[in-house]
CSV table of C-alpha atoms in Angstrom, one decimal:
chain,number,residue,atom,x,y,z
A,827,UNK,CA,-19.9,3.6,-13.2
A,828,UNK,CA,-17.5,6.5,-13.0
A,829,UNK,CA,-14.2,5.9,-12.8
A,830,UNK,CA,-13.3,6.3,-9.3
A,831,UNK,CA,-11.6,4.7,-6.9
A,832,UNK,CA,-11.3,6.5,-3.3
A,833,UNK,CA,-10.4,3.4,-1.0
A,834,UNK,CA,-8.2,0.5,-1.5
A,835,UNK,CA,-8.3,-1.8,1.5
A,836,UNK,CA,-5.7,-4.5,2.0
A,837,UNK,CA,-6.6,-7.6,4.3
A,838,UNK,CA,-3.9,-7.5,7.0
A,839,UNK,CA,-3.0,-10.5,9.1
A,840,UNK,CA,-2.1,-8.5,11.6
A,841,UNK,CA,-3.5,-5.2,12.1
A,842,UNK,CA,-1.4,-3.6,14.5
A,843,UNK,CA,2.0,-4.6,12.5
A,844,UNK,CA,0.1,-3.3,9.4
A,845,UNK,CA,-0.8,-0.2,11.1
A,846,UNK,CA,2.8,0.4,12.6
A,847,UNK,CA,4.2,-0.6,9.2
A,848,UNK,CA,2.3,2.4,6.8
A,849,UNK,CA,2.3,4.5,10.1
A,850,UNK,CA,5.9,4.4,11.6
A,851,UNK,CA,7.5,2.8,8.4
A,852,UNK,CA,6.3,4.8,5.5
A,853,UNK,CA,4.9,7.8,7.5
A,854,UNK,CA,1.0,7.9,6.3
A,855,UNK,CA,-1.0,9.7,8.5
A,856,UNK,CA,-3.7,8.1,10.3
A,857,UNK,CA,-5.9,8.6,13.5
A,858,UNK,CA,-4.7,4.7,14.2
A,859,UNK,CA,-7.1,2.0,14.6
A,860,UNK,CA,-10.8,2.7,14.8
A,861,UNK,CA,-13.8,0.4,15.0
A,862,UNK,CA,-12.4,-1.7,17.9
A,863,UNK,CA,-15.8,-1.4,19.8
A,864,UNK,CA,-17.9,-3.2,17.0
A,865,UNK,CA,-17.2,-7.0,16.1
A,866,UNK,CA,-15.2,-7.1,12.9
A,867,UNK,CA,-14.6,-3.4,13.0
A,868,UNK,CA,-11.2,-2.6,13.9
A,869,UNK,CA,-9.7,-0.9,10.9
A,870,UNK,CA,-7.0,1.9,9.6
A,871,UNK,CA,-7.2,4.4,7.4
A,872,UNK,CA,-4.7,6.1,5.8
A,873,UNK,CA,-4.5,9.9,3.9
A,874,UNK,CA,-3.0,9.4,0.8
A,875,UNK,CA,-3.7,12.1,-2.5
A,876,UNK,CA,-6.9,14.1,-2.4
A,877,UNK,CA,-10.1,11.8,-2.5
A,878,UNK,CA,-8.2,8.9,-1.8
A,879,UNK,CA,-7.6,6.6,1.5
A,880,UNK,CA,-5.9,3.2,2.1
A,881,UNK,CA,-7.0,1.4,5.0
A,882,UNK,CA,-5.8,-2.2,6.2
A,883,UNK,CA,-8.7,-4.2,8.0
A,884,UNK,CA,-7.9,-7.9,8.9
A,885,UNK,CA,-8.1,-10.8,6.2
A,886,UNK,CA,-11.0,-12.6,8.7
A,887,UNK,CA,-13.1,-9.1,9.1
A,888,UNK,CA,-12.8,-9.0,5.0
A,889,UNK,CA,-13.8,-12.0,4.2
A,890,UNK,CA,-16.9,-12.2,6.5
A,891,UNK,CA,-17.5,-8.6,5.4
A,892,UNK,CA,-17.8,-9.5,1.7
A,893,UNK,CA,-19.5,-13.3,2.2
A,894,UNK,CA,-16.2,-14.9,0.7
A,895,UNK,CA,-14.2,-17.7,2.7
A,896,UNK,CA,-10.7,-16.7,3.6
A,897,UNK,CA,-8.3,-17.7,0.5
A,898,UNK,CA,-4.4,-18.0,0.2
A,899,UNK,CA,-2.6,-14.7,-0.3
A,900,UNK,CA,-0.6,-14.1,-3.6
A,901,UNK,CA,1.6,-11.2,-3.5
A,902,UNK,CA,1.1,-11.7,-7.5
A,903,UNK,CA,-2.5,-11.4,-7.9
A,904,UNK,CA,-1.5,-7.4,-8.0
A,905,UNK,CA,0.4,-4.6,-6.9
A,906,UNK,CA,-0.1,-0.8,-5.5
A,907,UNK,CA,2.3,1.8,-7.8
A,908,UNK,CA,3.9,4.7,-6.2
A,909,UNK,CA,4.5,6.7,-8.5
A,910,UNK,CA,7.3,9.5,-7.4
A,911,UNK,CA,9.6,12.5,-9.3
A,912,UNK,CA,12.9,11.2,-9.7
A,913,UNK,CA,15.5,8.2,-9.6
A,914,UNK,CA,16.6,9.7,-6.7
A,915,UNK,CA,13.2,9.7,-4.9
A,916,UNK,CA,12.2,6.3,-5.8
A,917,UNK,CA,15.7,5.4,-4.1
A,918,UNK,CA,14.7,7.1,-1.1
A,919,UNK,CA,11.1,5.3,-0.9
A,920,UNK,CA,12.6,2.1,-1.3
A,921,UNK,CA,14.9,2.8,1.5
A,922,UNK,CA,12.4,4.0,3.6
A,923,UNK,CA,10.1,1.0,3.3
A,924,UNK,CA,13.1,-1.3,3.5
A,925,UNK,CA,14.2,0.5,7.0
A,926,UNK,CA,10.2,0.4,8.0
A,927,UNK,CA,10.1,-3.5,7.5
A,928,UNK,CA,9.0,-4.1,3.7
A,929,UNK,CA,11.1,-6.8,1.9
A,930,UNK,CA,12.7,-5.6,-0.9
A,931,UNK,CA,12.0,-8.2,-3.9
A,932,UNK,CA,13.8,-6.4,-6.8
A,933,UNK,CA,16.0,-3.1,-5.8
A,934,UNK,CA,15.1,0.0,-7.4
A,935,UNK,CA,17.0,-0.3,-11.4
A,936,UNK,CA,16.5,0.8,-15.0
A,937,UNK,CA,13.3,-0.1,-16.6
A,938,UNK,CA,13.2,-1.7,-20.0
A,939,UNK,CA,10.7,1.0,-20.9
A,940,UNK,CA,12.8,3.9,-19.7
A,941,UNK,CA,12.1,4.4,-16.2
A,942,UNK,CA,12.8,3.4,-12.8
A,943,UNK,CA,11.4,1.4,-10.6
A,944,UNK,CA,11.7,-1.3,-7.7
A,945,UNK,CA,9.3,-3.7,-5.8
A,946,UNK,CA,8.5,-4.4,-1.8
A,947,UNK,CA,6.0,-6.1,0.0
A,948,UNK,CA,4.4,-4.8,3.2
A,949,UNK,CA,4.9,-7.3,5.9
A,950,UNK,CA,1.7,-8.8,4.4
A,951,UNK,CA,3.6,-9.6,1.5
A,952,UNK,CA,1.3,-6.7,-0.8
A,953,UNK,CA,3.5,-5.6,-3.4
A,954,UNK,CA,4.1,-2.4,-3.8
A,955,UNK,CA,6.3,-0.8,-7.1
A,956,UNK,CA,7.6,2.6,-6.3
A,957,UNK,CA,8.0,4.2,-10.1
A,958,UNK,CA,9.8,6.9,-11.7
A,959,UNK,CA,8.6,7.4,-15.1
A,960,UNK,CA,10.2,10.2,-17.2
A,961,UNK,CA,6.7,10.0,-19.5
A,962,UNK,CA,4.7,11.5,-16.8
A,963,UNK,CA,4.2,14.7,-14.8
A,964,UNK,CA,3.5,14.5,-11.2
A,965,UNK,CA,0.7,17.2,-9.2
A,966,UNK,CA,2.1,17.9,-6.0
């Protein structure tokens, strides 16, 4: 396998709340939600870097997609990183999710490594870390 990851889907409870969320909230582009004429299909996809896409699809349509019965969520189980170019930026983020609906679980604050960093969760409790980390350079 090479390593290479172009979509990350996250099972949505509710897709229109997801899609006004990463749309209106966080201000991904998208062509909105797609797919509504097949059973199961309705979906969004979002641009994020080069090669990559997020799309939200419901928890139901993923689970019958993949032959898995619908589980509990855990916001725990993982999270998405954000990695961004400055204390100041990761402030902004976090304020911009928080204003968009995301709860914010730990406000942004100085790492034990050296960085900086704070957590939300979407308003299907994914946890997202938005992460300054003075040890990397970011491509624009």
């Amino acid at each position: 396998m090479k390593p290479r990851i172009t979509l990350v889907t996250l099972g949505v409870d509710d897709l229109e709340r997801a899609l006004r969320f990463y749309r209106d909230g966080l201000g991904l582009k998208t062509e909105g939600i797609i797919g509504q004429e097949f059973e199961h299909g309705a979906v969004a996809f979002f641009e994020l870097q080069a090669g990559l896409r997020l799309a939200v699809w419901p928890r139901k349509s993923l689970a019958r997609d993949s032959g898995l019965p619908p589980a509990a969520a855990s916001a725990t189980e993982f999270s998405l990183g954000h990695n961004v170019a400055s204390k100041a930026e990761v402030d902004a983020v976090m304020a911009q999710a928080g204003n968009g609906g995301a709860l914010i679980v730990k406000p942004a604050q100085d790492t034990f490594w050296g960085g900086y960093a704070g957590y939300f969760q979407d308003p299907d409790q994914h946890l997202w870390e938005v992460v300054w980390n003075p040890q990397w350079t970011l491509e624009e």
